[in-house]
mmCIF file of C-alpha atoms in Angstrom:
data_model
loop_
_atom_site.group_PDB
_atom_site.id
_atom_site.type_symbol
_atom_site.label_atom_id
_atom_site.label_comp_id
_atom_site.label_asym_id
_atom_site.label_seq_id
_atom_site.Cartn_x
_atom_site.Cartn_y
_atom_site.Cartn_z
ATOM 1 C CA MET A 261 0.000 0.000 0.000
ATOM 2 C CA ASN A 262 1.340 3.444 -0.834
ATOM 3 C CA SER A 263 1.651 6.285 1.697
ATOM 4 C CA ASP A 264 -0.506 8.819 -0.127
ATOM 5 C CA HIS A 265 -2.859 9.216 2.851
ATOM 6 C CA VAL A 266 -0.260 11.333 4.653
ATOM 7 C CA ALA A 267 0.758 13.464 1.679
ATOM 8 C CA SER A 268 -0.350 17.041 1.055
ATOM 9 C CA PRO A 269 -2.966 17.784 -1.634
ATOM 10 C CA PRO A 270 -1.472 18.238 -5.116
ATOM 11 C CA LYS A 271 -1.290 21.696 -6.622
ATOM 12 C CA ALA A 272 -2.857 20.261 -9.793
ATOM 13 C CA ARG A 273 -6.269 20.306 -8.081
ATOM 14 C CA VAL A 274 -6.610 24.035 -8.745
ATOM 15 C CA ALA A 275 -6.281 23.577 -12.511
ATOM 16 C CA ALA A 276 -9.387 23.784 -14.696
ATOM 17 C CA GLN A 277 -8.025 21.792 -17.658
ATOM 18 C CA ILE A 278 -9.079 18.420 -16.323
ATOM 19 C CA GLN A 279 -8.971 15.364 -18.545
ATOM 20 C CA VAL A 280 -11.495 12.558 -18.003
ATOM 21 C CA VAL A 281 -10.799 8.888 -18.596
ATOM 22 C CA LEU A 282 -13.881 6.654 -18.645
ATOM 23 C CA LEU A 283 -13.247 2.993 -17.782
ATOM 24 C CA ALA A 284 -16.028 0.902 -19.321
ATOM 25 C CA GLY A 285 -17.553 -1.848 -17.214
ATOM 26 C CA PHE A 286 -19.124 -5.218 -17.977
ATOM 27 C CA ALA A 287 -20.836 -5.376 -21.385
ATOM 28 C CA MET A 288 -20.007 -1.739 -22.217
ATOM 29 C CA SER A 289 -18.472 -0.478 -25.460
ATOM 30 C CA GLN A 290 -17.124 2.790 -26.823
ATOM 31 C CA HIS A 291 -20.618 3.510 -28.114
ATOM 32 C CA HIS A 292 -21.998 3.419 -24.565
ATOM 33 C CA LEU A 293 -19.346 5.875 -23.398
ATOM 34 C CA GLU A 294 -20.147 8.552 -25.969
ATOM 35 C CA LYS A 295 -23.093 9.988 -24.034
ATOM 36 C CA TYR A 296 -20.872 10.437 -20.974
ATOM 37 C CA ARG A 297 -18.151 12.106 -23.005
ATOM 38 C CA GLY A 298 -20.770 14.441 -24.421
ATOM 39 C CA LEU A 299 -22.010 15.378 -20.967
ATOM 40 C CA TYR A 300 -18.508 16.119 -19.717
ATOM 41 C CA GLY A 301 -17.992 18.285 -22.783
ATOM 42 C CA GLN A 302 -21.122 20.261 -21.909
ATOM 43 C CA PHE A 303 -19.625 20.872 -18.478
ATOM 44 C CA GLY A 304 -16.532 22.428 -20.050
ATOM 45 C CA VAL A 305 -14.112 19.553 -19.481
ATOM 46 C CA ALA A 306 -11.133 20.004 -21.774
ATOM 47 C CA GLY A 307 -10.992 16.435 -23.073
ATOM 48 C CA SER A 308 -12.190 12.916 -22.415
ATOM 49 C CA GLU A 309 -11.264 9.411 -23.466
ATOM 50 C CA GLY A 310 -13.108 6.109 -23.325
ATOM 51 C CA VAL A 311 -11.233 2.926 -22.402
ATOM 52 C CA VAL A 312 -12.803 -0.540 -22.825
ATOM 53 C CA PRO A 313 -10.776 -3.168 -20.940
ATOM 54 C CA GLY A 314 -12.741 -6.275 -21.919
ATOM 55 C CA LEU A 315 -14.382 -8.848 -19.663
ATOM 56 C CA ALA A 316 -11.303 -11.017 -19.034
ATOM 57 C CA CYS A 317 -9.251 -8.016 -17.888
ATOM 58 C CA MET A 318 -11.905 -7.279 -15.273
ATOM 59 C CA THR A 319 -12.345 -10.808 -13.921
ATOM 60 C CA VAL A 320 -8.950 -12.539 -14.131
ATOM 61 C CA PRO A 321 -6.519 -11.042 -11.571
ATOM 62 C CA ARG A 322 -3.298 -11.531 -13.546
ATOM 63 C CA LEU A 323 -4.848 -10.004 -16.674
ATOM 64 C CA CYS A 324 -6.303 -7.181 -14.606
ATOM 65 C CA ASP A 325 -2.866 -6.358 -13.186
ATOM 66 C CA ARG A 326 -1.250 -6.506 -16.622
ATOM 67 C CA TYR A 327 -3.869 -4.208 -18.136
ATOM 68 C CA ALA A 328 -3.670 -1.774 -15.216
ATOM 69 C CA LYS A 329 0.122 -1.547 -15.515
ATOM 70 C CA ARG A 330 -0.060 -0.776 -19.226
ATOM 71 C CA LEU A 331 -2.791 1.795 -18.734
ATOM 72 C CA ALA A 332 -0.826 3.454 -15.924
ATOM 73 C CA GLU A 333 2.254 3.677 -18.160
ATOM 74 C CA ARG A 334 0.215 5.292 -20.923
ATOM 75 C CA LEU A 335 -1.526 7.786 -18.651
ATOM 76 C CA ASP A 336 1.804 8.660 -17.059
ATOM 77 C CA ARG A 337 2.918 10.149 -20.367
ATOM 78 C CA GLY A 338 0.203 12.795 -20.148
ATOM 79 C CA GLN A 339 0.049 16.056 -18.256
ATOM 80 C CA GLY A 340 -2.477 17.858 -16.112
ATOM 81 C CA PRO A 341 -5.102 16.696 -13.635
ATOM 82 C CA LEU A 342 -7.188 13.597 -14.311
ATOM 83 C CA VAL A 343 -10.641 12.375 -13.346
ATOM 84 C CA LEU A 344 -11.332 8.660 -13.700
ATOM 85 C CA HIS A 345 -14.968 7.640 -14.236
ATOM 86 C CA VAL A 346 -15.164 3.938 -13.395
ATOM 87 C CA PHE A 347 -18.107 1.694 -14.241
ATOM 88 C CA SER A 348 -19.079 -1.676 -12.801
ATOM 89 C CA GLY A 349 -16.328 -4.350 -12.958
ATOM 90 C CA ALA A 350 -13.678 -1.916 -14.226
ATOM 91 C CA VAL A 351 -13.265 -0.870 -10.600
ATOM 92 C CA TRP A 352 -10.762 -3.684 -10.046
ATOM 93 C CA ILE A 353 -8.592 -2.221 -12.810
ATOM 94 C CA TYR A 354 -8.672 1.156 -11.065
ATOM 95 C CA PHE A 355 -7.628 -0.324 -7.710
ATOM 96 C CA ALA A 356 -4.688 -2.037 -9.422
ATOM 97 C CA LEU A 357 -3.811 1.059 -11.461
ATOM 98 C CA ASN A 358 -3.656 3.131 -8.285
ATOM 99 C CA GLN A 359 -0.977 0.774 -6.971
ATOM 100 C CA PHE A 360 1.077 0.466 -10.139
ATOM 101 C CA ALA A 361 0.958 4.177 -11.016
ATOM 102 C CA SER A 362 3.972 6.380 -10.449
ATOM 103 C CA ALA A 363 3.800 8.940 -7.669
ATOM 104 C CA GLY A 364 3.364 11.631 -10.314
ATOM 105 C CA LEU A 365 0.383 9.925 -11.914
ATOM 106 C CA ARG A 366 -1.278 9.278 -8.565
ATOM 107 C CA ARG A 367 -0.999 12.963 -7.740
ATOM 108 C CA ARG A 368 -2.514 13.925 -11.082
ATOM 109 C CA ILE A 369 -5.646 11.875 -10.369
ATOM 110 C CA VAL A 370 -7.799 14.382 -8.515
ATOM 111 C CA GLY A 371 -11.239 12.768 -8.756
ATOM 112 C CA ILE A 372 -12.883 9.351 -9.053
ATOM 113 C CA VAL A 373 -16.463 8.646 -10.104
ATOM 114 C CA PHE A 374 -17.609 5.189 -9.013
ATOM 115 C CA GLU A 375 -20.729 4.302 -11.025
ATOM 116 C CA SER A 376 -22.686 1.144 -10.096
ATOM 117 C CA THR A 377 -19.596 0.004 -8.249
ATOM 118 C CA PRO A 378 -17.459 -1.095 -6.408
ATOM 119 C CA LEU A 379 -18.465 -4.698 -6.784
ATOM 120 C CA ASP A 380 -17.660 -7.597 -4.510
ATOM 121 C CA VAL A 381 -15.593 -10.543 -5.789
ATOM 122 C CA GLN A 382 -17.679 -13.379 -4.335
ATOM 123 C CA ALA A 383 -19.356 -16.046 -6.505
ATOM 124 C CA GLU A 384 -22.735 -14.412 -5.910
ATOM 125 C CA GLN A 385 -21.505 -11.166 -7.439
ATOM 126 C CA PHE A 386 -20.481 -12.957 -10.631
ATOM 127 C CA GLY A 387 -23.762 -14.855 -10.626
ATOM 128 C CA ARG A 388 -25.749 -11.651 -10.359
ATOM 129 C CA PHE A 389 -23.919 -10.203 -13.326
ATOM 130 C CA ALA A 390 -24.475 -13.373 -15.371
ATOM 131 C CA ALA A 391 -28.209 -13.371 -14.614
ATOM 132 C CA TRP A 392 -28.503 -9.665 -15.435
ATOM 133 C CA PHE A 393 -26.561 -10.089 -18.676
ATOM 134 C CA ALA A 394 -28.865 -12.956 -19.685
ATOM 135 C CA GLY A 395 -31.949 -10.905 -18.824
ATOM 136 C CA ARG A 396 -32.997 -13.336 -16.098
ATOM 137 C CA ARG A 397 -33.891 -12.958 -12.450
ATOM 138 C CA TYR A 398 -31.035 -13.916 -10.129
ATOM 139 C CA ARG A 399 -31.205 -17.222 -8.287
ATOM 140 C CA PRO A 400 -28.424 -18.930 -6.285
ATOM 141 C CA ALA A 401 -27.926 -21.449 -9.105
ATOM 142 C CA TRP A 402 -26.431 -18.661 -11.216
ATOM 143 C CA SER A 403 -23.530 -18.406 -8.759
ATOM 144 C CA ARG A 404 -22.545 -22.079 -8.573
ATOM 145 C CA PRO A 405 -20.349 -22.159 -11.705
ATOM 146 C CA PHE A 406 -18.326 -19.253 -10.343
ATOM 147 C CA VAL A 407 -17.154 -21.131 -7.242
ATOM 148 C CA PRO A 408 -14.644 -23.196 -9.287
ATOM 149 C CA TYR A 409 -14.178 -20.275 -11.698
ATOM 150 C CA ARG A 410 -12.760 -18.121 -8.911
ATOM 151 C CA ARG A 411 -10.198 -20.803 -8.043
ATOM 152 C CA VAL A 412 -9.188 -21.310 -11.667
ATOM 153 C CA VAL A 413 -8.552 -17.627 -12.383
ATOM 154 C CA GLY A 414 -6.721 -16.972 -9.111
ATOM 155 C CA ILE A 415 -9.239 -15.221 -6.865
ATOM 156 C CA SER A 416 -7.809 -16.689 -3.672
ATOM 157 C CA ALA A 417 -8.064 -15.605 -0.032
ATOM 158 C CA ARG A 418 -4.638 -13.999 -0.399
ATOM 159 C CA TRP A 419 -5.722 -12.041 -3.482
ATOM 160 C CA GLU A 420 -8.942 -10.949 -1.747
ATOM 161 C CA ALA A 421 -6.939 -9.614 1.207
ATOM 162 C CA ARG A 422 -4.703 -7.678 -1.180
ATOM 163 C CA ASN A 423 -7.743 -6.319 -2.996
ATOM 164 C CA ARG A 424 -9.348 -5.115 0.241
ATOM 165 C CA ALA A 425 -6.147 -3.305 1.157
ATOM 166 C CA TRP A 426 -5.985 -1.708 -2.292
ATOM 167 C CA MET A 427 -9.594 -0.576 -1.970
ATOM 168 C CA ARG A 428 -8.611 1.479 1.065
ATOM 169 C CA ALA A 429 -5.512 2.978 -0.567
ATOM 170 C CA ILE A 430 -7.258 5.921 -2.229
ATOM 171 C CA PRO A 431 -5.043 9.033 -1.868
ATOM 172 C CA VAL A 432 -6.583 11.417 0.647
ATOM 173 C CA TRP A 433 -6.697 14.338 -1.807
ATOM 174 C CA VAL A 434 -8.838 12.424 -4.319
ATOM 175 C CA GLN A 435 -12.457 13.559 -4.380
ATOM 176 C CA VAL A 436 -14.924 10.690 -4.796
ATOM 177 C CA LEU A 437 -18.403 10.727 -6.324
ATOM 178 C CA ALA A 438 -20.450 7.528 -6.116
ATOM 179 C CA ILE A 439 -23.524 7.040 -8.302
ATOM 180 C CA HIS A 440 -25.569 3.933 -7.614
ATOM 181 C CA SER A 441 -29.080 2.563 -7.218
ATOM 182 C CA ARG A 442 -30.758 0.758 -4.350
ATOM 183 C CA GLN A 443 -32.465 -1.584 -6.826
ATOM 184 C CA ASP A 444 -29.412 -2.391 -8.945
ATOM 185 C CA PRO A 445 -29.606 -6.133 -9.765
ATOM 186 C CA VAL A 446 -25.811 -6.385 -10.053
ATOM 187 C CA ALA A 447 -24.220 -4.008 -7.543
ATOM 188 C CA ASP A 448 -25.083 -4.257 -3.843
ATOM 189 C CA ALA A 449 -26.052 -0.798 -2.559
ATOM 190 C CA ASN A 450 -25.240 -1.779 1.038
ATOM 191 C CA TYR A 451 -21.768 -2.973 0.048
ATOM 192 C CA ILE A 452 -21.162 0.303 -1.785
ATOM 193 C CA GLN A 453 -22.358 2.360 1.191
ATOM 194 C CA ARG A 454 -20.066 0.509 3.604
ATOM 195 C CA TYR A 455 -17.169 1.193 1.267
ATOM 196 C CA LEU A 456 -17.998 4.896 1.045
ATOM 197 C CA ASP A 457 -18.239 5.093 4.844
ATOM 198 C CA THR A 458 -14.814 3.478 5.058
ATOM 199 C CA LEU A 459 -13.292 5.998 2.643
ATOM 200 C CA ALA A 460 -14.875 8.880 4.564
ATOM 201 C CA SER A 461 -13.452 7.535 7.825
ATOM 202 C CA LEU A 462 -9.995 7.558 6.215
ATOM 203 C CA GLY A 463 -10.372 11.261 5.378
ATOM 204 C CA CYS A 464 -11.364 11.122 1.705
ATOM 205 C CA GLY A 465 -13.868 13.668 0.419
ATOM 206 C CA VAL A 466 -16.874 11.552 -0.567
ATOM 207 C CA SER A 467 -20.173 12.502 -2.243
ATOM 208 C CA ALA A 468 -22.945 10.143 -3.278
ATOM 209 C CA LEU A 469 -25.987 10.098 -5.519
ATOM 210 C CA THR A 470 -28.118 7.165 -4.378
ATOM 211 C CA LEU A 471 -31.121 6.527 -6.599
ATOM 212 C CA ASP A 472 -34.135 4.333 -5.945
ATOM 213 C CA SER A 473 -34.599 2.400 -9.145
ATOM 214 C CA ALA A 474 -32.017 3.243 -11.821
ATOM 215 C CA ARG A 475 -30.687 0.299 -13.775
ATOM 216 C CA HIS A 476 -27.103 -0.908 -13.639
ATOM 217 C CA CYS A 477 -24.885 1.760 -15.258
ATOM 218 C CA LEU A 478 -27.960 3.444 -16.754
ATOM 219 C CA ALA A 479 -28.678 6.247 -14.277
ATOM 220 C CA ILE A 480 -27.811 8.755 -17.000
ATOM 221 C CA ARG A 481 -30.913 7.523 -18.881
ATOM 222 C CA ASP A 482 -33.208 6.610 -15.985
ATOM 223 C CA GLU A 483 -32.612 9.722 -13.837
ATOM 224 C CA PRO A 484 -31.052 12.264 -16.237
ATOM 225 C CA ALA A 485 -31.847 15.412 -14.239
ATOM 226 C CA SER A 486 -30.480 14.048 -10.966
ATOM 227 C CA TYR A 487 -27.488 12.564 -12.746
ATOM 228 C CA ARG A 488 -26.582 15.798 -14.502
ATOM 229 C CA ALA A 489 -27.023 17.871 -11.342
ATOM 230 C CA ALA A 490 -24.928 15.532 -9.191
ATOM 231 C CA LEU A 491 -22.063 15.236 -11.673
ATOM 232 C CA GLY A 492 -22.116 18.944 -12.503
ATOM 233 C CA GLY A 493 -22.210 19.979 -8.857
ATOM 234 C CA TRP A 494 -19.335 17.653 -8.012
ATOM 235 C CA LEU A 495 -17.230 18.990 -10.887
ATOM 236 C CA ALA A 496 -17.951 22.558 -9.756
ATOM 237 C CA ARG A 497 -16.554 21.726 -6.317
ATOM 238 C CA LEU A 498 -13.604 19.906 -7.855
ATOM 239 C CA TYR A 499 -12.596 22.923 -9.925
ATOM 240 C CA PRO A 500 -14.702 26.067 -9.417
ATOM 241 C CA ALA A 501 -15.590 27.600 -12.778
ATOM 242 C CA PRO A 502 -17.689 30.759 -12.284
ATOM 243 C CA SER A 503 -17.669 31.392 -16.032
ATOM 244 C CA ARG A 504 -19.578 28.136 -16.587
ATOM 245 C CA PRO A 505 -23.045 28.532 -15.019
ATOM 246 C CA ASP A 506 -24.093 25.163 -16.415
ATOM 247 C CA ILE A 507 -21.713 23.650 -13.853
ATOM 248 C CA ALA A 508 -21.996 26.098 -10.995
ATOM 249 C CA GLU A 509 -25.803 26.197 -10.927
ATOM 250 C CA ALA A 510 -26.399 22.451 -10.540
ATOM 251 C CA SER A 511 -29.611 22.353 -8.547
ATOM 252 C CA THR A 512 -29.439 18.952 -6.851
ATOM 253 C CA PRO A 513 -25.935 18.334 -5.545
ATOM 254 C CA ALA A 514 -24.990 14.842 -4.469
ATOM 255 C CA LYS A 515 -25.145 14.013 -0.797
ATOM 256 C CA ARG A 516 -21.919 14.909 0.976
ATOM 257 C CA LEU A 517 -20.661 12.279 3.381
ATOM 258 C CA GLY A 518 -18.835 13.393 6.496
ATOM 259 C CA ARG A 519 -15.057 13.308 6.502
ATOM 260 C CA SER A 520 -14.893 11.683 9.940
ATOM 261 C CA LEU A 521 -17.575 9.014 9.831
ATOM 262 C CA PRO A 522 -16.648 5.889 11.799
ATOM 263 C CA ALA A 523 -16.225 2.772 9.684
ATOM 264 C CA PRO A 524 -19.002 0.277 10.384
ATOM 265 C CA ALA A 525 -18.116 -3.059 11.913
ATOM 266 C CA ASP A 526 -18.471 -4.869 8.582
ATOM 267 C CA ALA A 527 -16.776 -2.212 6.493
ATOM 268 C CA VAL A 528 -14.083 -3.166 4.003
ATOM 269 C CA SER A 529 -11.163 -4.582 5.938
ATOM 270 C CA THR A 530 -7.500 -5.071 5.191
ATOM 271 C CA GLU A 531 -7.394 -8.361 7.064
ATOM 272 C CA PRO A 532 -7.916 -11.738 5.395
ATOM 273 C CA SER A 533 -11.303 -13.294 6.013
#
């Protein structure tokens, strides 16, 4: 784990020329990312890029690490502050990228948007995705094939402990926005909330837009007004832009979580289960 939690905030946070990198989640393509790139453009963001890792890179630990290392090397060649918008299963690539990134790249990442994520790594989580992808209602039988699958691909107790530690290793200066739904058939809203509480207890600035019935990674369609207001308000706090009223006048800002909330008893832990 890196020591970013004791470092001072980066000067890059005051810059307005933020670049956005969108990490596509399960079953997403470049086409799906275009509407998000368009929205960021309306908010005055200087540039955005969509990245589609592929299913194997999000579910096989060794491939996830390899992809994250390559992405970190590529992003390290850029300049200026970055926002990463992470969807669904791509969250595991972000957690790995945060570890493999150089100190300079970590300090350039000033904001993270977690959308319909983070996800757990248990067999049930994979089963819920499989059922959702097939357009079926989840039942425990959907999870059974993923018990041996986890062993085959290397999701061991040791890897899970490492992953939990990496989940907590978000640099303290990074501002977090979480967008998720209570009725998401894939992502567990309670799991996400415990994670956000944990980050807040570590001193991260955390905001959340929790919706009642938006579909997995489709809040931008199901709740467009709330989505636009939450993202725009968060960006306005990230880099104040008085010349852009479309950002500054967001009418429904996301809920701000306290910076000193105690972590619940079952919050994400760094200890092996």
